[in-house]
Amino acid sequence: MKHIPTTLLVTGAAGFIGSNFVHYWLSQYPGESIVALDALTYAGNRANLTSVENNPAFTFVHGDIIDTPLITQLLKDEQINTIVHFAAESHVDRSIHGPDAFLKTNIEGTHSLLKAAKTIWLDTGVKKHRFHHVSTDEVYGTLSPDEPAFTEQHQYLPNSPYAASKASSDHIVRSYHHTYGLNTTISNCSNNYGSYQFPEKLIPLIIANILDGKALPIYGDGKQIRDWLYVDDHNRGIDLIIRKGRVDNTYNIGGDNEWTNIDIVKRTCGLLDDRFEASEKMAARFPKAPQNSGKKAESLITYVDDRLGHDRRYAINASKISTELGYEPLESFETGIRKTIDWYLANEEWWRRIMDGSYREWILQNYCD
Ligand code: NAD
Ligand code: TYD
């Protein structure tokens, strides 16, 4: 497949999926330029980009997507022709306790980017451009156990303030194509897991809590279902959409990999038990882990109050991206979760500094001018 050179603005590049995208893109297309923009909220971590900091094709800008003049200037000065928009407030639990930031960043922030893109690309006649908006399957709401998985035609029925803010941003993106002719695409992806995921989300939280001997909180009955996808497989899907996807189209991305929360927690527990059995070094490194007192990780499972408005099931039908663009996930859940556990074991300082609250200071000292 012929690759047309791009100069990318990647928003939210210091977050979980955005930083993995930057690593993926620079290794896939060496020499192509990326301007990484991030406001470095609690979820943004400059340390996620350490390995590319000295790459001449990479520039980091500390800034907010809501700052339309900054974005406009960046698009112009850096001659950017592609925006890959990850920046968002992304955690459902936080959206329940404080929805304002979600509406501001996810809706107004997305609109700010669209306004800048319109000014620089449409008003000055830049024909070859793309605005790719990264969204979520949560915009479709919840499924009952026997309902077919979400297709791109599924009605939008968002239930949490997070999902509603993402749904709103999807509609605004779409309107900028229909009204002004901006070349937009949208992807709606299922739950991701992998390296650099902030340990407030289920899988990294479970890994870190097992290693520290802390409770593994299971909301409600733990039988809610999510469709899990390894982060690089999400980013390969975005890459295909940017290169081959049809403008004004939405593509669902998913792994056909549905798990109940309790099963995913138990599988992660089992894999960590195996690590303790396989190596004595684990006990020395993680003295508080239950395996050191002859217990299994599962002994830490603790049922807690359910999340308000908790969606029961998400499942993605990814046949459109697969038939049209040849998409297929490369990782099975077994290979992906093992890689993820390896990464958290190899990067203990990264998550420990987040868990103990000292990471901001660490980033300022080591990663910021
Ligand atoms: P994340 O919370 O790990 O990262 C978000 C990043 O955006 C952070 O680096 C943060 O500093 C930055 N950011 C927040 N507000 C900003 C602002 N106003 N200006 C500039 N930067 C800002 O999130 P993630 O899990 O990497 O998700 C990335 C995108 O993918 C989001 O749009 C999310 O809705 C979508 N998504 C996530 C998942 C998932 O499972 N994590 C699944 C599907 C879609
Ligand atoms: P999460 O990782 O927050 O992703 P999302 O809410 O976007 O799906 O949660 C995944 C599932 O795990 C969700 O059903 C809520 C549940 N969950 C728990 O049971 N306990 C926890 O501590 C967390 C963070 C999530």
Coordinates of C-alpha atoms and ligand atoms in Angstrom, one line a residue:
M1 CA 0.0 0.0 0.0
K2 CA 1.5 3.4 -1.0
H3 CA 1.9 5.7 2.0
I4 CA 1.3 9.4 1.4
P5 CA 3.6 11.4 3.7
T6 CA 1.8 13.1 6.5
T7 CA 2.7 15.7 9.1
L8 CA 0.6 14.9 12.2
L9 CA -0.7 16.8 15.1
V10 CA -1.4 14.2 17.8
T11 CA -3.5 15.6 20.6
G12 CA -3.4 13.8 24.0
A13 CA -0.1 12.3 23.0
A14 CA 1.2 12.0 26.6
G15 CA -1.8 9.8 27.6
F16 CA -2.2 6.1 27.3
I17 CA -3.3 5.5 23.7
G18 CA -1.8 8.7 22.3
S19 CA 1.7 7.9 23.5
N20 CA 1.4 4.3 22.2
F21 CA 0.3 5.8 18.9
V22 CA 3.3 8.1 18.8
H23 CA 5.6 5.1 19.4
Y24 CA 3.8 3.1 16.8
W25 CA 3.8 5.8 14.1
L26 CA 7.4 6.8 14.5
S27 CA 8.6 3.2 14.2
Q28 CA 6.2 2.5 11.3
Y29 CA 7.0 5.7 9.3
P30 CA 10.4 6.9 10.4
G31 CA 11.1 10.4 9.3
E32 CA 7.5 11.5 9.2
S33 CA 6.9 14.4 11.6
I34 CA 4.7 14.4 14.6
V35 CA 3.8 17.4 16.7
A36 CA 2.5 16.0 20.0
L37 CA 0.2 18.3 21.9
D38 CA -0.9 17.6 25.5
A39 CA -2.1 19.7 28.4
L40 CA -0.5 17.3 30.8
T41 CA -3.5 16.8 33.0
Y42 CA -3.3 14.2 35.8
A43 CA -3.5 11.6 33.0
G44 CA -0.8 13.1 30.8
N45 CA 2.7 11.9 31.5
R46 CA 5.8 13.2 29.7
A47 CA 7.6 10.1 30.8
N48 CA 5.4 8.1 28.3
L49 CA 7.3 9.8 25.5
T50 CA 10.9 9.5 26.8
S51 CA 12.0 7.1 24.1
V52 CA 11.1 9.5 21.3
E53 CA 12.1 12.8 22.9
N54 CA 15.4 13.0 20.9
N55 CA 13.8 11.9 17.6
P56 CA 14.2 14.8 15.2
A57 CA 10.8 14.0 13.7
F58 CA 9.1 14.5 17.1
T59 CA 8.2 17.8 18.8
F60 CA 6.3 18.1 22.1
V61 CA 4.0 21.1 22.8
H62 CA 2.6 21.7 26.2
G63 CA -0.8 23.1 25.5
D64 CA -4.6 22.8 25.7
I65 CA -6.8 21.9 22.8
I66 CA -9.3 24.6 23.9
D67 CA -6.7 27.2 22.9
T68 CA -7.8 27.8 19.3
P69 CA -5.2 30.4 18.5
L70 CA -2.4 28.0 19.6
I71 CA -3.8 25.2 17.5
T72 CA -4.3 27.5 14.5
Q73 CA -0.7 28.7 14.8
L74 CA 0.6 25.1 15.1
L75 CA -1.3 23.9 12.1
K76 CA 0.1 26.9 10.1
D77 CA 3.7 26.9 11.3
E78 CA 4.2 23.2 11.2
Q79 CA 2.3 22.7 8.0
I80 CA 0.2 20.0 9.5
N81 CA -2.1 18.1 7.2
T82 CA -3.5 15.4 9.6
I83 CA -4.9 15.7 13.1
V84 CA -5.3 12.6 15.2
H85 CA -7.4 13.6 18.1
F86 CA -7.0 11.6 21.3
A87 CA -7.1 14.3 23.9
A88 CA -10.0 13.8 26.3
E89 CA -11.1 13.3 29.8
S90 CA -11.4 9.6 29.6
H91 CA -12.4 8.0 33.0
V92 CA -16.1 7.2 33.5
D93 CA -15.8 7.3 37.3
R94 CA -14.4 10.8 37.2
S95 CA -17.1 11.9 34.9
I96 CA -19.7 10.7 37.4
H97 CA -18.1 12.8 40.2
G98 CA -17.2 15.8 38.1
P99 CA -18.7 16.1 34.6
D100 CA -17.7 19.7 33.9
A101 CA -14.2 18.9 32.8
F102 CA -15.6 16.3 30.4
L103 CA -17.9 18.7 28.7
K104 CA -15.2 21.3 28.5
T105 CA -12.4 19.2 27.1
N106 CA -14.3 16.6 25.1
I107 CA -17.0 18.9 23.6
E108 CA -15.5 22.4 23.6
G109 CA -12.0 21.2 23.1
T110 CA -12.9 19.1 20.1
H111 CA -14.8 22.1 18.7
S112 CA -11.8 24.3 19.2
L113 CA -9.6 21.9 17.1
L114 CA -12.3 21.8 14.4
K115 CA -12.4 25.6 14.2
A116 CA -8.6 25.8 13.8
A117 CA -8.7 23.1 11.2
K118 CA -11.4 24.9 9.2
T119 CA -9.5 28.2 9.3
I120 CA -6.2 26.7 8.2
W121 CA -7.3 24.0 5.8
L122 CA -10.6 25.1 4.3
D123 CA -10.3 28.9 4.4
T124 CA -6.9 28.7 2.7
G125 CA -7.6 25.8 0.3
V126 CA -5.4 23.0 1.7
K127 CA -7.1 20.1 -0.2
K128 CA -5.2 17.2 1.3
H129 CA -6.0 17.1 5.0
R130 CA -7.6 14.8 7.5
F131 CA -9.2 15.3 10.9
H132 CA -9.4 11.9 12.6
H133 CA -11.4 11.8 15.8
V134 CA -10.8 9.0 18.3
S135 CA -14.0 8.0 20.0
T136 CA -15.4 5.1 22.0
D137 CA -18.0 2.3 21.8
E138 CA -19.6 3.8 24.9
V139 CA -21.5 6.3 22.8
Y140 CA -23.8 3.4 21.8
G141 CA -24.9 2.8 25.3
T142 CA -25.4 -0.7 26.8
L143 CA -26.3 -4.1 25.3
S144 CA -28.3 -6.9 26.8
P145 CA -26.6 -10.4 26.8
D146 CA -28.1 -11.6 23.6
E147 CA -28.2 -8.4 21.5
P148 CA -25.9 -8.3 18.5
A149 CA -22.7 -6.3 18.8
F150 CA -22.6 -2.5 18.0
T151 CA -22.4 -1.7 14.3
E152 CA -21.7 1.8 13.0
Q153 CA -25.5 2.1 12.5
H154 CA -26.3 1.5 16.1
Q155 CA -28.3 4.3 17.7
Y156 CA -26.3 6.7 19.9
L157 CA -27.6 6.2 23.5
P158 CA -24.7 7.4 25.8
N159 CA -25.3 6.7 29.5
S160 CA -22.4 8.3 31.4
P161 CA -21.4 12.0 31.3
Y162 CA -18.1 10.7 29.7
A163 CA -20.0 8.8 27.0
A164 CA -22.4 11.7 26.4
S165 CA -19.5 14.1 26.0
K166 CA -17.8 11.8 23.5
A167 CA -21.1 11.3 21.6
S168 CA -21.5 15.1 21.4
S169 CA -18.0 15.5 20.0
D170 CA -18.7 12.8 17.4
H171 CA -21.7 14.8 16.2
I172 CA -19.8 18.0 16.0
V173 CA -17.0 16.4 14.0
R174 CA -19.6 15.0 11.6
S175 CA -21.3 18.4 11.2
Y176 CA -18.0 20.0 10.2
H177 CA -17.8 17.6 7.2
H178 CA -21.5 18.1 6.2
T179 CA -21.5 21.9 6.7
Y180 CA -18.0 23.0 5.8
G181 CA -16.6 20.1 3.8
L182 CA -13.8 19.2 6.3
N183 CA -12.3 15.8 5.6
T184 CA -13.2 13.9 8.8
T185 CA -13.2 10.3 10.0
I186 CA -14.2 8.8 13.3
S187 CA -13.3 5.6 15.0
N188 CA -15.3 4.1 17.9
C189 CA -13.2 1.6 19.7
S190 CA -13.8 -0.9 22.6
N191 CA -11.9 -1.0 25.9
N192 CA -8.1 -0.8 25.4
Y193 CA -5.3 -2.3 27.5
G194 CA -1.5 -2.3 27.3
S195 CA 1.5 -0.3 28.3
Y196 CA 1.3 3.3 29.8
Q197 CA -2.3 2.9 30.9
F198 CA -3.0 5.1 33.9
P199 CA -3.6 2.8 36.9
E200 CA -7.1 4.0 37.6
K201 CA -8.5 1.8 34.7
L202 CA -9.4 -1.8 35.5
I203 CA -6.4 -3.8 34.2
P204 CA -3.5 -1.7 35.3
L205 CA -5.2 -1.1 38.7
I206 CA -5.6 -4.8 39.2
I207 CA -2.0 -5.5 38.3
A208 CA -0.6 -2.8 40.6
N209 CA -2.9 -3.7 43.5
I210 CA -2.0 -7.4 43.3
L211 CA 1.7 -6.5 43.5
D212 CA 1.1 -4.3 46.5
G213 CA -1.3 -6.6 48.3
K214 CA -4.2 -4.2 48.0
A215 CA -7.9 -5.0 47.5
L216 CA -9.1 -5.6 43.9
P217 CA -12.4 -3.6 43.8
I218 CA -15.1 -5.3 41.7
Y219 CA -18.1 -3.0 41.1
G220 CA -21.5 -4.6 41.7
D221 CA -21.7 -8.3 40.7
G222 CA -18.7 -8.1 38.4
K223 CA -20.7 -9.6 35.5
Q224 CA -20.5 -6.5 33.3
I225 CA -19.0 -7.3 29.9
R226 CA -16.4 -5.3 28.0
D227 CA -14.7 -6.1 24.7
W228 CA -10.9 -5.8 25.2
L229 CA -8.4 -4.8 22.6
Y230 CA -4.6 -4.5 22.8
V231 CA -3.7 -0.8 22.4
D232 CA -1.4 -1.4 19.3
D233 CA -4.3 -3.1 17.6
H234 CA -6.4 0.0 18.1
N235 CA -3.6 2.2 16.7
R236 CA -3.1 0.0 13.7
G237 CA -6.9 0.4 13.0
I238 CA -6.5 4.2 13.2
D239 CA -3.5 4.1 10.9
L240 CA -5.6 2.2 8.3
I241 CA -8.4 4.7 8.6
I242 CA -6.1 7.7 8.1
R243 CA -4.5 6.1 5.0
K244 CA -7.4 4.2 3.4
G245 CA -10.6 5.1 5.2
R246 CA -13.4 7.0 3.4
V247 CA -13.9 10.6 4.5
D248 CA -17.1 11.2 6.5
N249 CA -17.1 7.6 7.6
T250 CA -17.2 6.0 11.1
Y251 CA -15.3 2.8 11.7
N252 CA -15.8 0.6 14.7
I253 CA -12.6 -1.0 16.0
G254 CA -12.7 -4.0 18.4
G255 CA -11.2 -7.3 19.2
D256 CA -14.2 -9.7 19.3
N257 CA -13.0 -10.4 22.8
E258 CA -15.8 -10.1 25.4
W259 CA -15.0 -10.8 29.0
T260 CA -16.9 -10.3 32.2
N261 CA -15.0 -8.0 34.6
I262 CA -14.7 -10.8 37.2
D263 CA -13.3 -13.2 34.7
I264 CA -10.7 -10.7 33.4
V265 CA -9.7 -9.9 37.0
K266 CA -9.4 -13.7 37.8
R267 CA -7.3 -14.3 34.6
T268 CA -5.0 -11.5 35.5
C269 CA -4.7 -12.9 39.1
G270 CA -3.8 -16.3 37.7
L271 CA -1.1 -14.9 35.4
L272 CA 0.5 -13.1 38.3
D273 CA 0.3 -16.2 40.5
D274 CA 2.3 -18.0 37.7
R275 CA 4.9 -15.2 37.8
F276 CA 5.5 -15.6 41.5
E277 CA 5.7 -19.4 41.1
A278 CA 8.2 -19.1 38.2
S279 CA 10.6 -16.7 39.9
E280 CA 11.8 -16.2 43.5
K281 CA 12.8 -12.6 42.6
M282 CA 9.1 -11.7 42.5
A283 CA 8.7 -12.2 46.3
A284 CA 11.7 -10.0 47.1
R285 CA 10.5 -7.3 44.7
F286 CA 6.9 -7.3 45.9
P287 CA 6.9 -8.3 49.6
K288 CA 3.3 -7.3 50.2
A289 CA 1.9 -9.5 47.4
P290 CA -0.5 -12.2 48.7
Q291 CA 1.6 -15.0 47.1
N292 CA 4.3 -14.4 49.7
S293 CA 2.0 -15.6 52.5
G294 CA 0.8 -18.6 50.5
K295 CA -2.4 -17.0 49.2
K296 CA -3.6 -16.6 45.6
A297 CA -4.1 -13.1 44.1
E298 CA -7.8 -13.8 43.9
S299 CA -7.9 -13.6 47.7
L300 CA -7.8 -9.8 47.2
I301 CA -11.0 -9.6 45.2
T302 CA -13.4 -7.3 47.0
Y303 CA -17.0 -6.6 45.9
V304 CA -17.8 -3.0 46.3
D305 CA -20.8 -0.7 45.4
D306 CA -21.7 -0.6 41.8
R307 CA -20.8 2.4 39.6
L308 CA -23.8 4.7 39.1
G309 CA -25.6 4.0 35.8
H310 CA -23.1 1.2 35.1
D311 CA -23.4 -0.1 31.5
R312 CA -23.9 -3.8 31.4
R313 CA -22.3 -4.9 28.2
Y314 CA -20.3 -3.4 25.3
A315 CA -19.4 -5.4 22.2
I316 CA -18.1 -4.2 18.8
N317 CA -18.9 -5.5 15.4
A318 CA -15.7 -4.6 13.5
S319 CA -16.7 -6.1 10.1
K320 CA -16.8 -2.8 8.3
I321 CA -13.1 -2.0 9.0
S322 CA -12.2 -5.6 8.4
T323 CA -13.9 -5.9 5.0
E324 CA -13.2 -2.4 3.8
L325 CA -9.7 -1.8 5.1
G326 CA -8.4 -5.4 5.8
Y327 CA -8.2 -4.8 9.5
E328 CA -7.4 -7.7 11.9
P329 CA -6.1 -7.5 15.4
L330 CA -2.6 -9.0 15.7
E331 CA -2.7 -9.8 19.5
S332 CA -4.9 -12.4 21.1
F333 CA -6.0 -11.6 24.6
E334 CA -3.5 -14.2 25.9
T335 CA -0.5 -12.6 24.1
G336 CA -1.7 -9.0 24.8
I337 CA -2.3 -9.5 28.6
R338 CA 1.1 -11.2 29.0
K339 CA 2.9 -8.3 27.2
T340 CA 1.0 -5.9 29.4
I341 CA 1.9 -7.7 32.6
D342 CA 5.6 -7.8 31.4
W343 CA 5.5 -4.1 30.8
Y344 CA 4.1 -3.2 34.3
L345 CA 6.7 -5.5 35.9
A346 CA 9.5 -3.9 33.9
N347 CA 8.2 -0.3 34.6
E348 CA 7.5 -0.4 38.3
E349 CA 8.8 3.1 38.9
W350 CA 6.4 4.5 36.3
W351 CA 3.2 3.2 38.0
R352 CA 4.5 3.4 41.6
R353 CA 5.1 7.1 41.2
I354 CA 1.6 7.5 39.9
M355 CA 0.1 5.5 42.8
D356 CA 2.1 7.3 45.5
G357 CA 1.4 10.7 43.9
S358 CA 5.0 11.7 43.4
Y359 CA 5.0 11.5 39.6
R360 CA 4.3 15.2 38.8
E361 CA 7.5 16.2 40.7
W362 CA 9.4 13.4 39.0
I363 CA 8.2 14.5 35.5
L364 CA 9.1 18.1 36.2
Q365 CA 12.6 17.2 37.4
N366 CA 13.4 14.7 34.6
Y367 CA 11.3 15.5 31.6
C368 CA 10.5 19.2 31.5
D369 CA 12.8 22.1 30.7
Ligands
NAD1 P1 -5.9 9.2 28.8 O1 -6.8 9.7 29.9 O2 -4.9 8.2 29.2 O3 -5.1 10.3 28.0 C1 -5.8 11.5 27.7 C2 -4.7 12.5 27.4 O4 -5.3 13.8 26.9 C3 -3.8 12.9 28.6 O5 -2.4 12.9 28.2 C4 -4.2 14.3 28.9 O6 -3.2 15.1 29.5 C5 -4.6 14.8 27.6 N1 -5.6 15.9 27.7 C6 -6.7 16.0 28.5 N2 -7.3 17.2 28.3 C7 -6.6 17.9 27.4 C8 -6.7 19.2 26.9 N3 -7.7 20.0 27.2 N4 -5.8 19.6 26.0 C9 -4.8 18.8 25.6 N5 -4.6 17.5 26.1 C10 -5.5 17.1 27.0 O7 -6.9 8.6 27.7 P2 -6.8 7.4 26.7 O8 -7.3 6.1 27.4 O9 -5.4 7.4 26.1 O10 -7.9 7.7 25.6 C11 -7.5 8.5 24.5 C12 -8.7 8.7 23.6 O11 -9.2 7.4 23.2 C13 -9.9 9.4 24.3 O12 -10.4 10.3 23.4 C14 -10.8 8.3 24.6 O13 -12.1 8.8 24.7 C15 -10.6 7.3 23.5 N6 -10.8 5.9 23.8 C16 -10.2 5.3 24.9 C17 -10.5 4.0 25.1 C18 -9.8 3.3 26.3 O14 -10.1 2.1 26.6 N7 -8.9 3.9 27.0 C19 -11.3 3.2 24.3 C20 -11.9 3.9 23.2 C21 -11.6 5.2 23.0
TYD2 P1 -12.7 1.0 33.2 O1 -11.3 0.5 33.0 O2 -12.9 2.2 34.1 O3 -13.3 1.3 31.7 P2 -14.8 1.6 31.2 O4 -15.5 2.1 32.4 O5 -14.5 2.7 30.2 O6 -15.3 0.4 30.6 O7 -13.6 -0.2 33.7 C1 -13.8 -1.4 33.0 C2 -14.9 -2.2 33.7 O8 -14.4 -2.6 35.0 C3 -16.1 -1.4 34.0 O9 -17.3 -2.2 33.8 C4 -16.0 -0.9 35.5 C5 -15.2 -2.1 36.1 N1 -14.3 -1.7 37.2 C6 -14.4 -2.4 38.4 O10 -15.2 -3.3 38.6 N2 -13.5 -2.0 39.4 C7 -12.6 -1.0 39.2 O11 -11.9 -0.7 40.2 C8 -12.6 -0.3 38.0 C9 -11.6 0.8 37.8 C10 -13.4 -0.7 37.0

